[in-house]
Amino acid sequence: MSLVPLLALAAFQASQGFITTRAPIIAITQVRVIDGTGAAPLENQTIVIRDGRIAELGDAASTLIPAGAEVLDGAGRTILPGYVMLHEHMYYPAGNGMYPDHSGSFAPLYLAGGTTTIRTGGSMVPYSDLNLKLGIDAGRVVGPDIDVTGPYLNGPGLPIPAVKGLRDVDDARRMVAFWADEGVTNFKAYMQISREQLKAAIDEAHRRGLKVTGHLCSVTYTEAADLGIDNLEHGFFAATDFAPGKTADRCPGAGPAKSALAARDPKSPEIQDWLRHLVMKRVAITSTLTVMEISVPGQPEASAGALEAMTPQAREMYQRSWRRVQQDTTGRAQREYQAMVALEREFVRLGGLLVAGTDPTGYGGVVAGYANQRMVELLVEGGLTAVEAIRIATLNGAGYLGREALIGSVAVGKQADLILIDGNPAADIADVRKVLTVFKQGVGYDSRAIFASVKGTVGWQ
């Protein structure tokens, strides 16, 4: 029997209670479609779903509804592709370096928020993640499709009990080989890894057709790109390329590095050459503005839904820290945040692959599902259009995973992973929060019912 966490099994074995639509043929009529490609919305469309795939998509006036189809009225509503987000976790911070497993609440929360595919961004309990994936794939648990990332690849020096410190280069290679054999499909390098250890990990992962991302510090973005890394996390917040006094294989501290980068003009030749180098090396960048904004005074508190999802203790701990952040009146955090957002925009302008994730860590407040919706809002607040932001959160992620032929956009032949929204995010991006139904492989789940079912479960148990 799979070792899927008992809370997940207990709460979601009877998933029928959350399913609103499960018919061989479904037709959604007179609906607006934002297809995930970055194209302008299509108005008054009909989508026909047959056996979990999109069978037809076209103007409602000319698209025939098959006999026997279950018909859903989409008037005034919008269809988006299911989100494909690449920095997610199945744990949540509890303080003192502890990150307890939250797969029982986070798996359904991700789906309720519209996220149909995730890549975990590093695992504290890898067997839990792997078994959760098995449970979801078998239909025993409600949640998104999961690409599991192995345990963190890091050198010594991190005060988190669940993270191993690599001993040497051979240890890095062995660790990748072991977890690849166990079934993970991605790896994540962390802040104290050396260049030699990172190179060994990348080479072993690539030998097996797998990918490596990194939340780096000791290794610069340029060094990692030259070593062949596939992805870099947290936008440009973690870059140490311009840190004063940076020495090889040593983390100079995130604060000074961020300040030094934020002080540079994104249009300067130095920064332009740096960004173009990353683009040329085909390194994807994951934007995680949700976890970054919690340290910026003036950014809003977590949504009402996210607060209700927390245990009373977790909510109190989060709100106490959030109020402390608001007391900073220097303006430094705001300036640095805006500078990093500008670098993300410039990376996109230069042709770089920007993908999205939420990273539910920090001091809390980044809650699965709710944060995925907030991530799309933040991309728009950062200067992108709604259709650009939706592409980053959907098709770009699918492309990184190599599954753009199956997921990531609304197109005939693709898997029917869709979000039905009561509103128009192209006109008001806040409408991404108005999710009615999330379709995963053509099965429609009641978003509001799932959200309601896990209130008060996020936090130290």
Coordinates of C-alpha atoms in Angstrom, one line a residue:
M1 CA 0.0 0.0 0.0
S2 CA 1.2 3.5 -0.8
L3 CA 2.4 5.6 2.2
V4 CA 0.5 8.7 1.2
P5 CA 0.1 10.8 4.3
L6 CA -2.9 9.6 6.4
L7 CA -4.5 13.1 6.5
A8 CA -4.6 13.2 2.7
L9 CA -6.1 9.7 2.5
A10 CA -8.7 10.3 5.2
A11 CA -9.8 13.6 3.7
F12 CA -9.7 12.8 0.1
Q13 CA -10.3 9.1 -0.6
A14 CA -14.0 10.0 -1.1
S15 CA -13.1 12.6 -3.8
Q16 CA -16.5 12.3 -5.4
G17 CA -17.8 15.0 -3.0
F18 CA -15.6 17.6 -4.8
I19 CA -16.4 16.5 -8.3
T20 CA -19.0 18.6 -10.1
T21 CA -18.6 17.4 -13.6
R22 CA -17.5 14.0 -14.8
A23 CA -19.0 13.1 -18.2
P24 CA -17.5 11.5 -21.3
I25 CA -18.4 14.6 -23.2
I26 CA -18.6 18.2 -21.8
A27 CA -19.4 21.4 -23.7
I28 CA -18.6 24.8 -22.2
T29 CA -20.5 27.3 -24.2
Q30 CA -20.3 31.1 -24.8
V31 CA -17.1 31.4 -22.7
R32 CA -14.1 33.7 -23.0
V33 CA -10.8 31.9 -23.6
I34 CA -7.4 33.1 -22.6
D35 CA -5.4 30.3 -24.2
G36 CA -2.0 30.6 -22.4
T37 CA 0.0 31.5 -25.5
G38 CA 0.0 35.2 -24.8
A39 CA -2.6 35.9 -27.5
A40 CA -5.6 38.2 -27.0
P41 CA -8.6 36.6 -25.4
L42 CA -11.1 34.8 -27.6
E43 CA -14.7 35.8 -27.0
N44 CA -17.9 33.7 -27.2
Q45 CA -16.2 30.4 -27.6
T46 CA -17.4 26.8 -27.2
I47 CA -15.0 24.1 -25.8
V48 CA -15.8 20.5 -26.2
I49 CA -14.1 18.1 -23.9
R50 CA -14.1 14.4 -24.9
D51 CA -12.6 11.7 -22.7
G52 CA -10.3 14.2 -20.8
R53 CA -9.0 16.0 -23.9
I54 CA -10.0 19.2 -25.7
A55 CA -11.8 17.9 -28.8
E56 CA -13.1 21.1 -30.2
L57 CA -12.6 24.9 -29.7
G58 CA -14.3 27.5 -31.8
D59 CA -16.8 30.3 -32.1
A60 CA -20.0 29.4 -30.3
A61 CA -22.2 30.2 -33.2
S62 CA -20.5 27.6 -35.5
T63 CA -19.2 24.9 -33.1
L64 CA -21.7 22.1 -32.8
I65 CA -22.5 20.6 -29.3
P66 CA -22.3 16.8 -29.6
A67 CA -25.3 14.8 -28.7
G68 CA -25.3 13.7 -25.1
A69 CA -22.8 16.3 -23.9
E70 CA -23.1 17.8 -20.5
V71 CA -23.5 21.5 -21.2
L72 CA -22.1 24.2 -19.0
D73 CA -23.0 27.9 -19.6
G74 CA -19.8 30.0 -19.8
A75 CA -21.5 33.3 -20.5
G76 CA -19.6 36.1 -18.5
R77 CA -16.9 33.6 -17.6
T78 CA -13.4 32.8 -18.6
I79 CA -11.4 29.6 -19.3
L80 CA -7.7 29.6 -18.6
P81 CA -5.2 26.7 -18.8
G82 CA -4.5 25.1 -15.5
Y83 CA -1.4 26.7 -13.9
V84 CA 1.9 24.9 -14.2
M85 CA 4.0 26.2 -11.4
L86 CA 7.6 25.3 -10.7
H87 CA 8.5 26.3 -7.1
E88 CA 6.0 24.6 -4.9
H89 CA 6.4 22.6 -1.6
M90 CA 4.4 20.2 0.4
Y91 CA 5.7 21.7 3.7
Y92 CA 5.1 24.9 5.6
P93 CA 7.3 26.8 8.0
A94 CA 6.8 26.2 11.7
G95 CA 9.8 28.2 13.0
N96 CA 13.1 27.0 14.5
G97 CA 14.2 25.5 11.2
M98 CA 11.3 23.0 11.2
Y99 CA 9.1 22.4 8.1
P100 CA 6.4 19.8 8.8
D101 CA 4.7 18.0 6.0
H102 CA 1.5 19.5 4.7
S103 CA 0.7 17.3 1.8
G104 CA -2.8 16.5 3.3
S105 CA -3.8 20.2 2.9
F106 CA -1.5 21.5 0.2
A107 CA -2.3 18.9 -2.5
P108 CA -6.0 19.8 -2.6
L109 CA -5.2 23.5 -2.0
Y110 CA -3.0 23.7 -5.1
L111 CA -5.8 22.1 -7.2
A112 CA -8.5 24.4 -5.7
G113 CA -6.4 27.4 -6.7
G114 CA -6.2 26.3 -10.3
T115 CA -2.8 24.7 -10.3
T116 CA -3.0 21.4 -12.2
T117 CA 0.7 20.7 -12.5
I118 CA 3.5 21.5 -10.1
R119 CA 7.2 20.9 -9.6
T120 CA 8.2 20.8 -6.0
G121 CA 11.1 23.1 -5.4
G122 CA 13.1 20.9 -3.0
S123 CA 11.9 18.2 -0.6
M124 CA 12.2 17.9 3.2
V125 CA 10.4 14.5 3.2
P126 CA 11.0 13.1 -0.3
Y127 CA 9.3 9.7 0.2
S128 CA 6.1 11.6 1.3
D129 CA 6.2 13.6 -1.9
L130 CA 6.8 10.5 -4.0
N131 CA 4.0 8.5 -2.4
L132 CA 1.7 11.5 -2.6
K133 CA 2.4 11.6 -6.3
L134 CA 1.5 7.9 -6.6
G135 CA -1.8 8.5 -4.7
I136 CA -2.8 11.4 -6.9
D137 CA -1.8 9.5 -10.1
A138 CA -4.0 6.6 -8.9
G139 CA -6.9 8.8 -8.1
R140 CA -6.9 8.2 -4.4
V141 CA -6.0 11.8 -3.5
V142 CA -7.2 15.1 -4.9
G143 CA -4.3 17.2 -6.1
P144 CA -2.2 18.4 -9.1
D145 CA 0.2 16.3 -11.2
I146 CA 3.5 16.4 -9.4
D147 CA 7.1 16.5 -10.7
V148 CA 9.0 15.6 -7.5
T149 CA 12.4 17.3 -6.8
G150 CA 14.8 15.4 -4.6
P151 CA 16.3 16.5 -1.3
Y152 CA 18.3 19.7 -1.3
L153 CA 21.9 19.5 -2.7
N154 CA 23.9 21.7 -0.3
G155 CA 27.2 21.9 1.4
P156 CA 27.6 22.2 5.1
G157 CA 26.4 25.3 7.0
L158 CA 22.6 25.3 6.8
P159 CA 20.8 25.1 10.2
I160 CA 17.9 23.0 8.9
P161 CA 17.9 19.5 10.4
A162 CA 16.2 17.9 7.3
V163 CA 18.9 19.1 4.9
K164 CA 22.1 17.0 4.5
G165 CA 25.5 18.6 4.0
L166 CA 27.3 17.1 1.0
R167 CA 30.7 15.7 2.0
D168 CA 32.4 16.0 -1.4
V169 CA 31.9 15.8 -5.2
D170 CA 31.4 12.0 -5.2
D171 CA 28.7 12.5 -2.5
A172 CA 26.9 14.9 -4.8
R173 CA 26.9 12.5 -7.7
R174 CA 25.8 9.6 -5.5
M175 CA 22.9 11.6 -4.0
V176 CA 21.6 12.4 -7.5
A177 CA 21.9 8.8 -8.6
F178 CA 20.2 7.4 -5.6
W179 CA 17.2 9.7 -5.7
A180 CA 16.9 9.4 -9.5
D181 CA 16.6 5.7 -9.0
E182 CA 13.9 6.4 -6.4
G183 CA 11.8 8.3 -8.9
V184 CA 12.5 12.0 -8.6
T185 CA 12.7 13.9 -11.8
N186 CA 14.4 17.2 -10.7
F187 CA 17.1 18.3 -8.3
K188 CA 17.7 21.6 -6.5
A189 CA 21.1 22.9 -5.5
Y190 CA 21.2 25.2 -2.5
M191 CA 23.1 28.1 -1.0
Q192 CA 26.3 26.5 0.2
I193 CA 27.1 24.1 -2.6
S194 CA 30.5 24.3 -4.3
R195 CA 31.0 24.7 -8.0
E196 CA 32.5 21.2 -8.2
Q197 CA 29.7 19.6 -6.3
L198 CA 27.1 21.5 -8.5
K199 CA 28.9 20.4 -11.7
A200 CA 28.9 16.7 -10.5
A201 CA 25.2 16.9 -9.7
I202 CA 24.3 18.5 -13.1
D203 CA 26.3 16.0 -15.1
E204 CA 24.7 13.0 -13.3
A205 CA 21.2 14.5 -13.6
H206 CA 21.7 15.3 -17.3
R207 CA 23.1 11.8 -17.9
R208 CA 19.8 10.5 -16.8
G209 CA 17.7 13.1 -18.8
L210 CA 16.8 15.0 -15.6
K211 CA 17.1 18.7 -14.7
V212 CA 18.7 20.8 -12.0
T213 CA 17.6 24.1 -10.6
G214 CA 19.2 26.2 -7.9
H215 CA 18.6 28.7 -5.1
L216 CA 22.2 29.7 -5.1
C217 CA 24.5 32.0 -3.2
S218 CA 28.0 30.4 -3.1
V219 CA 27.8 29.9 -6.8
T220 CA 26.9 32.9 -9.0
Y221 CA 24.3 32.8 -11.8
T222 CA 27.0 33.1 -14.4
E223 CA 29.0 30.3 -13.0
A224 CA 25.9 28.0 -12.7
A225 CA 24.9 28.8 -16.3
D226 CA 28.3 28.0 -17.5
L227 CA 28.2 24.7 -15.6
G228 CA 24.9 23.8 -17.4
I229 CA 22.2 24.4 -14.8
D230 CA 18.7 24.4 -16.2
N231 CA 16.9 26.8 -14.0
L232 CA 17.5 29.4 -11.3
E233 CA 15.1 30.2 -8.5
H234 CA 13.7 33.4 -7.0
G235 CA 14.1 35.6 -10.0
F236 CA 17.3 37.7 -9.4
F237 CA 16.9 38.0 -5.7
A238 CA 19.4 35.2 -5.1
A239 CA 22.1 36.4 -7.6
T240 CA 25.5 37.0 -6.1
D241 CA 27.3 37.9 -9.3
F242 CA 27.7 41.5 -8.3
A243 CA 28.2 41.0 -4.6
P244 CA 31.1 43.1 -3.2
G245 CA 34.0 40.9 -2.1
K246 CA 32.5 37.7 -3.5
T247 CA 35.0 34.8 -3.3
A248 CA 34.7 31.5 -5.0
D249 CA 32.4 28.9 -3.4
R250 CA 31.5 31.2 -0.5
C251 CA 28.0 32.7 0.1
P252 CA 28.5 36.5 0.8
G253 CA 25.1 36.9 2.3
A254 CA 21.9 37.6 0.5
G255 CA 21.4 41.1 1.7
P256 CA 24.6 42.7 0.4
A257 CA 24.4 40.8 -2.9
K258 CA 20.8 42.0 -3.4
S259 CA 21.6 45.6 -2.6
A260 CA 24.6 45.6 -5.0
L261 CA 22.5 44.3 -7.8
A262 CA 19.5 46.5 -7.1
A263 CA 21.8 49.6 -7.4
R264 CA 22.6 48.8 -11.0
D265 CA 20.7 50.0 -14.0
P266 CA 19.0 47.1 -15.8
K267 CA 19.7 48.9 -19.1
S268 CA 23.4 49.3 -18.4
P269 CA 25.8 47.3 -20.8
E270 CA 27.0 45.3 -17.8
I271 CA 23.6 44.1 -16.8
Q272 CA 22.4 43.6 -20.4
D273 CA 25.4 41.4 -21.2
W274 CA 24.8 39.4 -18.0
L275 CA 21.1 38.8 -18.8
R276 CA 21.9 38.0 -22.5
H277 CA 24.4 35.4 -21.3
L278 CA 21.7 33.7 -19.2
V279 CA 19.3 33.8 -22.2
M280 CA 22.0 32.4 -24.5
K281 CA 22.7 29.6 -22.1
R282 CA 18.9 28.8 -22.1
V283 CA 18.6 29.1 -18.3
A284 CA 15.1 29.5 -17.1
I285 CA 14.4 31.9 -14.3
T286 CA 11.6 31.1 -11.7
S287 CA 9.8 34.2 -10.4
T288 CA 8.7 33.7 -6.8
L289 CA 7.3 37.1 -6.0
T290 CA 4.8 35.7 -3.5
V291 CA 7.5 34.8 -1.0
M292 CA 9.5 37.9 -1.7
E293 CA 6.6 40.4 -1.1
I294 CA 6.1 39.2 2.5
S295 CA 9.3 41.1 3.4
V296 CA 8.3 44.3 1.7
P297 CA 6.5 47.0 3.8
G298 CA 3.3 48.2 2.1
Q299 CA 2.5 44.9 0.4
P300 CA -0.9 43.5 1.5
E301 CA -1.4 40.9 4.1
A302 CA -2.3 37.4 3.0
S303 CA -5.8 37.0 1.6
A304 CA -8.7 36.3 3.8
G305 CA -8.9 32.8 2.4
A306 CA -5.2 32.1 3.2
L307 CA -5.7 33.4 6.7
E308 CA -8.7 31.1 7.2
A309 CA -6.7 28.1 6.0
M310 CA -4.1 28.5 8.8
T311 CA -4.3 27.1 12.3
P312 CA -4.9 29.9 14.9
Q313 CA -1.2 29.5 16.0
A314 CA 0.2 29.7 12.5
R315 CA -2.0 32.7 11.7
E316 CA -0.9 34.5 14.9
M317 CA 2.8 33.8 14.1
Y318 CA 2.4 35.0 10.6
Q319 CA 0.5 38.2 11.4
R320 CA 3.0 39.1 14.2
S321 CA 5.9 38.9 11.7
W322 CA 3.9 40.8 9.0
R323 CA 3.3 43.6 11.4
R324 CA 7.0 43.7 12.2
V325 CA 7.8 44.1 8.5
Q326 CA 5.4 47.1 8.2
Q327 CA 7.5 49.0 10.8
D328 CA 10.4 49.4 8.4
T329 CA 10.2 52.9 7.1
T330 CA 13.6 53.1 5.3
G331 CA 12.1 52.3 1.9
R332 CA 15.1 50.0 1.1
A333 CA 13.0 46.8 0.8
Q334 CA 10.6 48.4 -1.6
R335 CA 13.4 49.8 -3.8
E336 CA 15.2 46.4 -3.9
Y337 CA 11.9 44.5 -4.7
Q338 CA 11.1 46.9 -7.5
A339 CA 14.6 46.6 -8.9
M340 CA 14.4 42.8 -9.0
V341 CA 10.9 42.9 -10.6
A342 CA 12.4 45.2 -13.3
L343 CA 15.2 42.6 -14.0
E344 CA 12.5 39.9 -14.5
R345 CA 10.8 42.2 -17.0
E346 CA 14.0 42.9 -18.8
F347 CA 14.9 39.1 -18.9
V348 CA 11.5 38.5 -20.6
R349 CA 12.1 41.3 -23.0
L350 CA 15.4 39.8 -24.1
G351 CA 13.7 36.5 -24.8
G352 CA 14.4 34.6 -21.6
L353 CA 12.1 31.9 -20.3
L354 CA 10.5 33.2 -17.1
V355 CA 8.4 30.6 -15.2
A356 CA 6.4 31.0 -12.0
G357 CA 6.2 29.5 -8.5
T358 CA 5.1 30.5 -5.1
D359 CA 7.6 29.0 -2.5
P360 CA 5.3 28.6 0.6
T361 CA 8.2 29.3 3.1
G362 CA 9.5 32.5 4.6
Y363 CA 7.7 33.3 7.8
G364 CA 4.4 32.0 6.5
G365 CA 1.5 33.6 4.7
V366 CA 2.3 32.0 1.4
V367 CA -0.4 29.3 1.3
A368 CA -0.8 26.8 -1.5
G369 CA -3.6 27.6 -4.0
Y370 CA -4.2 31.1 -2.7
A371 CA -0.6 32.0 -3.4
N372 CA -0.7 30.6 -7.0
Q373 CA -3.5 33.1 -7.8
R374 CA -1.6 35.9 -6.0
M375 CA 1.5 35.0 -8.1
V376 CA -0.3 35.8 -11.3
E377 CA -1.6 39.1 -9.8
L378 CA 2.0 40.0 -8.9
L379 CA 3.3 39.5 -12.4
V380 CA 0.8 41.9 -13.6
E381 CA 1.5 44.4 -10.8
G382 CA 5.1 44.1 -11.9
G383 CA 4.4 45.5 -15.4
L384 CA 3.3 42.5 -17.5
T385 CA 0.0 42.2 -19.3
A386 CA -2.6 39.7 -18.0
V387 CA -2.0 37.4 -21.0
E388 CA 1.7 37.6 -20.6
A389 CA 1.4 36.7 -16.9
I390 CA -0.9 33.8 -17.6
R391 CA 1.5 32.5 -20.2
I392 CA 4.3 32.6 -17.7
A393 CA 2.2 30.7 -15.2
T394 CA 1.0 28.1 -17.7
L395 CA 2.7 27.4 -21.1
N396 CA 6.1 28.6 -20.0
G397 CA 6.1 26.1 -17.1
A398 CA 4.9 23.3 -19.4
G399 CA 7.6 24.1 -21.9
Y400 CA 10.3 23.9 -19.2
L401 CA 9.0 20.5 -18.2
G402 CA 8.9 19.4 -21.8
R403 CA 5.2 18.8 -21.8
E404 CA 3.9 21.7 -23.8
A405 CA 2.4 19.3 -26.4
L406 CA 0.1 18.0 -23.6
I407 CA -0.6 20.8 -21.1
G408 CA -0.1 24.6 -20.6
S409 CA -2.5 26.0 -23.2
V410 CA -6.1 25.7 -24.4
A411 CA -5.8 23.9 -27.7
V412 CA -7.5 21.0 -29.5
G413 CA -5.8 17.7 -28.6
K414 CA -4.4 18.9 -25.3
Q415 CA -5.3 17.5 -21.9
A416 CA -8.4 19.3 -20.5
D417 CA -6.6 20.9 -17.6
L418 CA -8.6 24.1 -17.3
I419 CA -9.8 26.8 -14.9
L420 CA -13.3 28.2 -15.2
I421 CA -13.4 31.7 -13.7
D422 CA -16.4 33.8 -12.9
G423 CA -15.1 37.0 -14.5
N424 CA -12.5 38.4 -16.9
P425 CA -8.8 38.4 -15.7
A426 CA -7.8 40.3 -18.9
A427 CA -9.8 43.2 -17.7
D428 CA -9.2 42.8 -13.9
I429 CA -6.4 40.4 -12.9
A430 CA -8.0 40.1 -9.4
D431 CA -10.6 37.9 -11.1
V432 CA -8.1 35.0 -11.0
R433 CA -9.4 34.5 -7.5
K434 CA -12.9 33.8 -8.7
V435 CA -12.4 30.2 -9.5
L436 CA -15.5 28.1 -9.9
T437 CA -14.3 24.8 -11.4
V438 CA -10.9 23.3 -12.0
F439 CA -10.8 20.7 -14.6
K440 CA -8.0 18.1 -14.4
Q441 CA -8.0 15.7 -17.4
G442 CA -11.6 16.7 -18.0
V443 CA -12.9 16.0 -14.5
G444 CA -14.4 19.2 -12.9
Y445 CA -13.6 19.9 -9.2
D446 CA -15.5 22.4 -7.1
S447 CA -12.8 24.9 -6.1
R448 CA -14.8 26.5 -3.3
A449 CA -15.8 23.2 -1.7
I450 CA -12.1 22.1 -1.6
F451 CA -11.0 25.4 -0.1
A452 CA -13.7 25.1 2.5
S453 CA -12.7 21.6 3.4
V454 CA -9.2 22.4 4.6
K455 CA -9.8 25.6 6.6
G456 CA -7.7 25.7 9.8
T457 CA -5.3 23.0 8.7
V458 CA -2.2 24.9 7.5
G459 CA 0.4 25.3 10.2
W460 CA 2.1 23.3 12.9
Q461 CA 0.0 20.3 13.7

